[in-house]
Amino acid sequence: MGECIFCKIANGEIPSATLYEDDKFRVILDLSPASKGHALILPKQHVANLYEIPDELAADAMILAKKMADKMTKALSCDGFNLVQNNGEAAGQTVFHFHMHLIPRYDKDQVGLTWKPGTLTDEDKEEILEKMK
Ligand code: 5GP
Ligand code: ZN
């Protein structure tokens, strides 16, 4: 993946503000943070998204997210924490190398990760339950 920016960052070809590194992952500060400390978990292996990531790497990413959340919460004294992971343009993915957003949250911060709640109709419920069988 010669042109993938996150491959280059994850593998150290492009310098980054690195919070953590091991043989499988690098965790870096996001250049356009939603909040103070917003970071990204990048696997060193190129996989585009959740649909492509091997099970074991996905499990390792989640375990690392938990460790990073613990450490960042203590270090930054944040009040809450969001894990965000976008897949596909429709879902807001802009860099097509799997990554998990680690977003520290602070009381009364202005981070907008909300949506307008809809209503689950009986029709939708039946349709979805049928399709998911
Ligand atoms: P996505 O929208 O794909 O889920 O998130 C991509 C994230 O990567 C964005 O939050 C954006 O600010 C961040 N980003 C994009 N390019 C770079 C970069 O070159 N360096 C760093 N540190 N973050 C980047
Ligand atoms: Zn890549």
PDB file of C-alpha atoms and ligand atoms in Angstrom:
ATOM      1  CA  MET A   1       0.000   0.000   0.000  1.00  0.00           C
ATOM      2  CA  GLY A   2       2.588   2.520  -1.219  1.00  0.00           C
ATOM      3  CA  GLU A   3       0.328   5.583  -1.035  1.00  0.00           C
ATOM      4  CA  CYS A   4      -1.449   4.921   2.245  1.00  0.00           C
ATOM      5  CA  ILE A   5      -0.594   7.690   4.720  1.00  0.00           C
ATOM      6  CA  PHE A   6      -1.510   5.606   7.773  1.00  0.00           C
ATOM      7  CA  CYS A   7       0.744   2.752   6.574  1.00  0.00           C
ATOM      8  CA  LYS A   8       3.603   5.236   6.434  1.00  0.00           C
ATOM      9  CA  ILE A   9       2.798   6.691   9.861  1.00  0.00           C
ATOM     10  CA  ALA A  10       2.163   3.309  11.507  1.00  0.00           C
ATOM     11  CA  ASN A  11       5.423   1.909  10.221  1.00  0.00           C
ATOM     12  CA  GLY A  12       7.460   4.988  11.163  1.00  0.00           C
ATOM     13  CA  GLU A  13       8.188   6.195   7.615  1.00  0.00           C
ATOM     14  CA  ILE A  14       6.463   9.482   8.501  1.00  0.00           C
ATOM     15  CA  PRO A  15       7.111  10.827  12.017  1.00  0.00           C
ATOM     16  CA  SER A  16       4.149  11.199  14.349  1.00  0.00           C
ATOM     17  CA  ALA A  17       3.373  12.066  17.957  1.00  0.00           C
ATOM     18  CA  THR A  18       3.372   8.476  19.210  1.00  0.00           C
ATOM     19  CA  LEU A  19       1.731   7.574  22.528  1.00  0.00           C
ATOM     20  CA  TYR A  20       2.343   3.829  22.236  1.00  0.00           C
ATOM     21  CA  GLU A  21       3.957   1.346  19.870  1.00  0.00           C
ATOM     22  CA  ASP A  22       4.363  -2.424  19.688  1.00  0.00           C
ATOM     23  CA  ASP A  23       4.944  -4.912  16.875  1.00  0.00           C
ATOM     24  CA  LYS A  24       1.313  -4.713  15.668  1.00  0.00           C
ATOM     25  CA  PHE A  25       0.140  -1.149  16.411  1.00  0.00           C
ATOM     26  CA  ARG A  26       1.086   2.492  16.759  1.00  0.00           C
ATOM     27  CA  VAL A  27      -1.102   4.951  18.656  1.00  0.00           C
ATOM     28  CA  ILE A  28      -0.751   8.579  17.543  1.00  0.00           C
ATOM     29  CA  LEU A  29      -2.284  11.927  18.327  1.00  0.00           C
ATOM     30  CA  ASP A  30      -4.871  13.009  15.746  1.00  0.00           C
ATOM     31  CA  LEU A  31      -3.751  16.123  13.825  1.00  0.00           C
ATOM     32  CA  SER A  32      -7.255  17.625  13.962  1.00  0.00           C
ATOM     33  CA  PRO A  33      -8.437  16.580  17.421  1.00  0.00           C
ATOM     34  CA  ALA A  34     -12.061  16.561  18.516  1.00  0.00           C
ATOM     35  CA  SER A  35     -10.819  17.057  22.088  1.00  0.00           C
ATOM     36  CA  LYS A  36      -7.563  17.342  24.002  1.00  0.00           C
ATOM     37  CA  GLY A  37      -5.790  13.990  23.673  1.00  0.00           C
ATOM     38  CA  HIS A  38      -7.791  12.619  20.706  1.00  0.00           C
ATOM     39  CA  ALA A  39      -5.679   9.738  19.448  1.00  0.00           C
ATOM     40  CA  LEU A  40      -5.821   7.015  16.805  1.00  0.00           C
ATOM     41  CA  ILE A  41      -4.946   3.329  17.045  1.00  0.00           C
ATOM     42  CA  LEU A  42      -3.329   2.281  13.768  1.00  0.00           C
ATOM     43  CA  PRO A  43      -2.506  -1.340  12.944  1.00  0.00           C
ATOM     44  CA  LYS A  44       0.856  -1.646  11.171  1.00  0.00           C
ATOM     45  CA  GLN A  45      -0.732  -4.112   8.745  1.00  0.00           C
ATOM     46  CA  HIS A  46      -2.806  -2.416   6.035  1.00  0.00           C
ATOM     47  CA  VAL A  47      -6.469  -3.315   6.256  1.00  0.00           C
ATOM     48  CA  ALA A  48      -9.039  -0.872   4.931  1.00  0.00           C
ATOM     49  CA  ASN A  49     -11.790  -1.296   7.490  1.00  0.00           C
ATOM     50  CA  LEU A  50     -13.675  -3.503   9.934  1.00  0.00           C
ATOM     51  CA  TYR A  51     -14.866  -5.789   7.134  1.00  0.00           C
ATOM     52  CA  GLU A  52     -11.268  -6.639   6.237  1.00  0.00           C
ATOM     53  CA  ILE A  53      -9.555  -6.828   9.619  1.00  0.00           C
ATOM     54  CA  PRO A  54      -8.594 -10.353  10.736  1.00  0.00           C
ATOM     55  CA  ASP A  55     -10.350 -11.501  13.936  1.00  0.00           C
ATOM     56  CA  GLU A  56      -7.170 -11.719  15.991  1.00  0.00           C
ATOM     57  CA  LEU A  57      -6.034  -8.226  15.043  1.00  0.00           C
ATOM     58  CA  ALA A  58      -9.508  -6.856  15.794  1.00  0.00           C
ATOM     59  CA  ALA A  59      -9.405  -8.479  19.227  1.00  0.00           C
ATOM     60  CA  ASP A  60      -5.931  -7.070  19.883  1.00  0.00           C
ATOM     61  CA  ALA A  61      -7.103  -3.584  18.795  1.00  0.00           C
ATOM     62  CA  MET A  62      -9.974  -3.694  21.285  1.00  0.00           C
ATOM     63  CA  ILE A  63      -7.717  -4.844  24.120  1.00  0.00           C
ATOM     64  CA  LEU A  64      -5.302  -2.027  23.271  1.00  0.00           C
ATOM     65  CA  ALA A  65      -8.185   0.480  23.173  1.00  0.00           C
ATOM     66  CA  LYS A  66      -9.111  -0.541  26.713  1.00  0.00           C
ATOM     67  CA  LYS A  67      -5.512  -0.145  27.932  1.00  0.00           C
ATOM     68  CA  MET A  68      -5.174   3.240  26.220  1.00  0.00           C
ATOM     69  CA  ALA A  69      -8.507   4.433  27.639  1.00  0.00           C
ATOM     70  CA  ASP A  70      -7.345   3.531  31.168  1.00  0.00           C
ATOM     71  CA  LYS A  71      -3.968   5.205  30.784  1.00  0.00           C
ATOM     72  CA  MET A  72      -5.256   8.316  28.997  1.00  0.00           C
ATOM     73  CA  THR A  73      -8.107   8.794  31.466  1.00  0.00           C
ATOM     74  CA  LYS A  74      -5.634   8.824  34.352  1.00  0.00           C
ATOM     75  CA  ALA A  75      -3.033  10.953  32.549  1.00  0.00           C
ATOM     76  CA  LEU A  76      -5.453  13.528  31.155  1.00  0.00           C
ATOM     77  CA  SER A  77      -8.025  13.446  33.959  1.00  0.00           C
ATOM     78  CA  CYS A  78     -10.849  13.280  31.439  1.00  0.00           C
ATOM     79  CA  ASP A  79     -14.415  12.642  32.592  1.00  0.00           C
ATOM     80  CA  GLY A  80     -15.473  10.127  29.940  1.00  0.00           C
ATOM     81  CA  PHE A  81     -14.236   8.427  26.810  1.00  0.00           C
ATOM     82  CA  ASN A  82     -15.559   7.610  23.323  1.00  0.00           C
ATOM     83  CA  LEU A  83     -14.288   4.866  21.048  1.00  0.00           C
ATOM     84  CA  VAL A  84     -15.244   5.675  17.461  1.00  0.00           C
ATOM     85  CA  GLN A  85     -14.522   3.561  14.413  1.00  0.00           C
ATOM     86  CA  ASN A  86     -15.794   4.602  10.974  1.00  0.00           C
ATOM     87  CA  ASN A  87     -16.202   2.256   8.008  1.00  0.00           C
ATOM     88  CA  GLY A  88     -16.921   3.545   4.518  1.00  0.00           C
ATOM     89  CA  GLU A  89     -17.514   7.045   3.208  1.00  0.00           C
ATOM     90  CA  ALA A  90     -21.170   6.929   4.222  1.00  0.00           C
ATOM     91  CA  ALA A  91     -20.051   6.412   7.819  1.00  0.00           C
ATOM     92  CA  GLY A  92     -17.569   9.281   7.723  1.00  0.00           C
ATOM     93  CA  GLN A  93     -14.377   7.328   7.019  1.00  0.00           C
ATOM     94  CA  THR A  94     -11.847   9.597   5.300  1.00  0.00           C
ATOM     95  CA  VAL A  95      -8.655   7.534   5.608  1.00  0.00           C
ATOM     96  CA  PHE A  96      -9.102   4.022   4.268  1.00  0.00           C
ATOM     97  CA  HIS A  97      -6.717   2.264   6.623  1.00  0.00           C
ATOM     98  CA  PHE A  98      -8.499   0.805   9.682  1.00  0.00           C
ATOM     99  CA  HIS A  99      -8.222   3.009  12.750  1.00  0.00           C
ATOM    100  CA  MET A 100      -9.938   3.456  16.090  1.00  0.00           C
ATOM    101  CA  HIS A 101     -10.504   6.931  17.476  1.00  0.00           C
ATOM    102  CA  LEU A 102      -9.747   7.350  21.185  1.00  0.00           C
ATOM    103  CA  ILE A 103     -11.607  10.483  22.222  1.00  0.00           C
ATOM    104  CA  PRO A 104     -11.245  11.758  25.784  1.00  0.00           C
ATOM    105  CA  ARG A 105     -14.354  13.599  26.923  1.00  0.00           C
ATOM    106  CA  TYR A 106     -14.559  16.442  29.394  1.00  0.00           C
ATOM    107  CA  ASP A 107     -17.599  17.692  31.267  1.00  0.00           C
ATOM    108  CA  LYS A 108     -19.434  20.214  29.094  1.00  0.00           C
ATOM    109  CA  ASP A 109     -17.051  19.845  26.143  1.00  0.00           C
ATOM    110  CA  GLN A 110     -18.376  20.704  22.707  1.00  0.00           C
ATOM    111  CA  VAL A 111     -17.630  17.390  20.984  1.00  0.00           C
ATOM    112  CA  GLY A 112     -20.618  16.487  18.822  1.00  0.00           C
ATOM    113  CA  LEU A 113     -20.997  12.728  18.483  1.00  0.00           C
ATOM    114  CA  THR A 114     -24.752  12.697  18.676  1.00  0.00           C
ATOM    115  CA  TRP A 115     -27.611  11.889  16.292  1.00  0.00           C
ATOM    116  CA  LYS A 116     -31.275  12.719  16.153  1.00  0.00           C
ATOM    117  CA  PRO A 117     -33.052   9.731  17.743  1.00  0.00           C
ATOM    118  CA  GLY A 118     -35.680   8.172  15.469  1.00  0.00           C
ATOM    119  CA  THR A 119     -38.459   5.696  16.290  1.00  0.00           C
ATOM    120  CA  LEU A 120     -38.249   1.952  15.775  1.00  0.00           C
ATOM    121  CA  THR A 121     -41.356   1.109  13.795  1.00  0.00           C
ATOM    122  CA  ASP A 122     -42.954  -2.359  13.915  1.00  0.00           C
ATOM    123  CA  GLU A 123     -42.402  -2.627  10.152  1.00  0.00           C
ATOM    124  CA  ASP A 124     -38.665  -1.913  10.421  1.00  0.00           C
ATOM    125  CA  LYS A 125     -38.318  -4.184  13.410  1.00  0.00           C
ATOM    126  CA  GLU A 126     -39.961  -7.143  11.616  1.00  0.00           C
ATOM    127  CA  GLU A 127     -38.023  -6.505   8.410  1.00  0.00           C
ATOM    128  CA  ILE A 128     -34.654  -6.331  10.188  1.00  0.00           C
ATOM    129  CA  LEU A 129     -35.295  -9.349  12.392  1.00  0.00           C
ATOM    130  CA  GLU A 130     -36.301 -11.322   9.265  1.00  0.00           C
ATOM    131  CA  LYS A 131     -33.233 -10.188   7.262  1.00  0.00           C
ATOM    132  CA  MET A 132     -30.864 -10.981  10.141  1.00  0.00           C
ATOM    133  CA  LYS A 133     -32.031 -14.602  10.496  1.00  0.00           C
TER     134      LYS A 133
HETATM  135  P1  5GP B   1     -11.885   8.988   9.799  1.00  0.00           P
HETATM  136  O1  5GP B   1     -12.748  10.162   9.415  1.00  0.00           O
HETATM  137  O2  5GP B   1     -11.324   8.289   8.593  1.00  0.00           O
HETATM  138  O3  5GP B   1     -12.506   8.053  10.777  1.00  0.00           O
HETATM  139  O4  5GP B   1     -10.675   9.633  10.605  1.00  0.00           O
HETATM  140  C1  5GP B   1      -9.474  10.050  10.052  1.00  0.00           C
HETATM  141  C2  5GP B   1      -8.762  10.836  11.115  1.00  0.00           C
HETATM  142  O5  5GP B   1      -7.401  10.919  10.780  1.00  0.00           O
HETATM  143  C3  5GP B   1      -9.266  12.275  11.270  1.00  0.00           C
HETATM  144  O6  5GP B   1      -9.641  12.502  12.625  1.00  0.00           O
HETATM  145  C4  5GP B   1      -8.067  13.140  10.859  1.00  0.00           C
HETATM  146  O7  5GP B   1      -7.955  14.306  11.633  1.00  0.00           O
HETATM  147  C5  5GP B   1      -6.910  12.194  11.081  1.00  0.00           C
HETATM  148  N1  5GP B   1      -5.771  12.397  10.193  1.00  0.00           N
HETATM  149  C6  5GP B   1      -5.816  12.483   8.836  1.00  0.00           C
HETATM  150  N2  5GP B   1      -4.581  12.588   8.330  1.00  0.00           N
HETATM  151  C7  5GP B   1      -3.725  12.564   9.399  1.00  0.00           C
HETATM  152  C8  5GP B   1      -2.295  12.637   9.523  1.00  0.00           C
HETATM  153  O8  5GP B   1      -1.558  12.755   8.538  1.00  0.00           O
HETATM  154  N3  5GP B   1      -1.784  12.559  10.784  1.00  0.00           N
HETATM  155  C9  5GP B   1      -2.578  12.424  11.893  1.00  0.00           C
HETATM  156  N4  5GP B   1      -1.961  12.369  13.077  1.00  0.00           N
HETATM  157  N5  5GP B   1      -3.919  12.365  11.814  1.00  0.00           N
HETATM  158  C10 5GP B   1      -4.483  12.427  10.580  1.00  0.00           C
HETATM  159 ZN    ZN B   2      -2.484   1.570   5.023  1.00  0.00          ZN
END
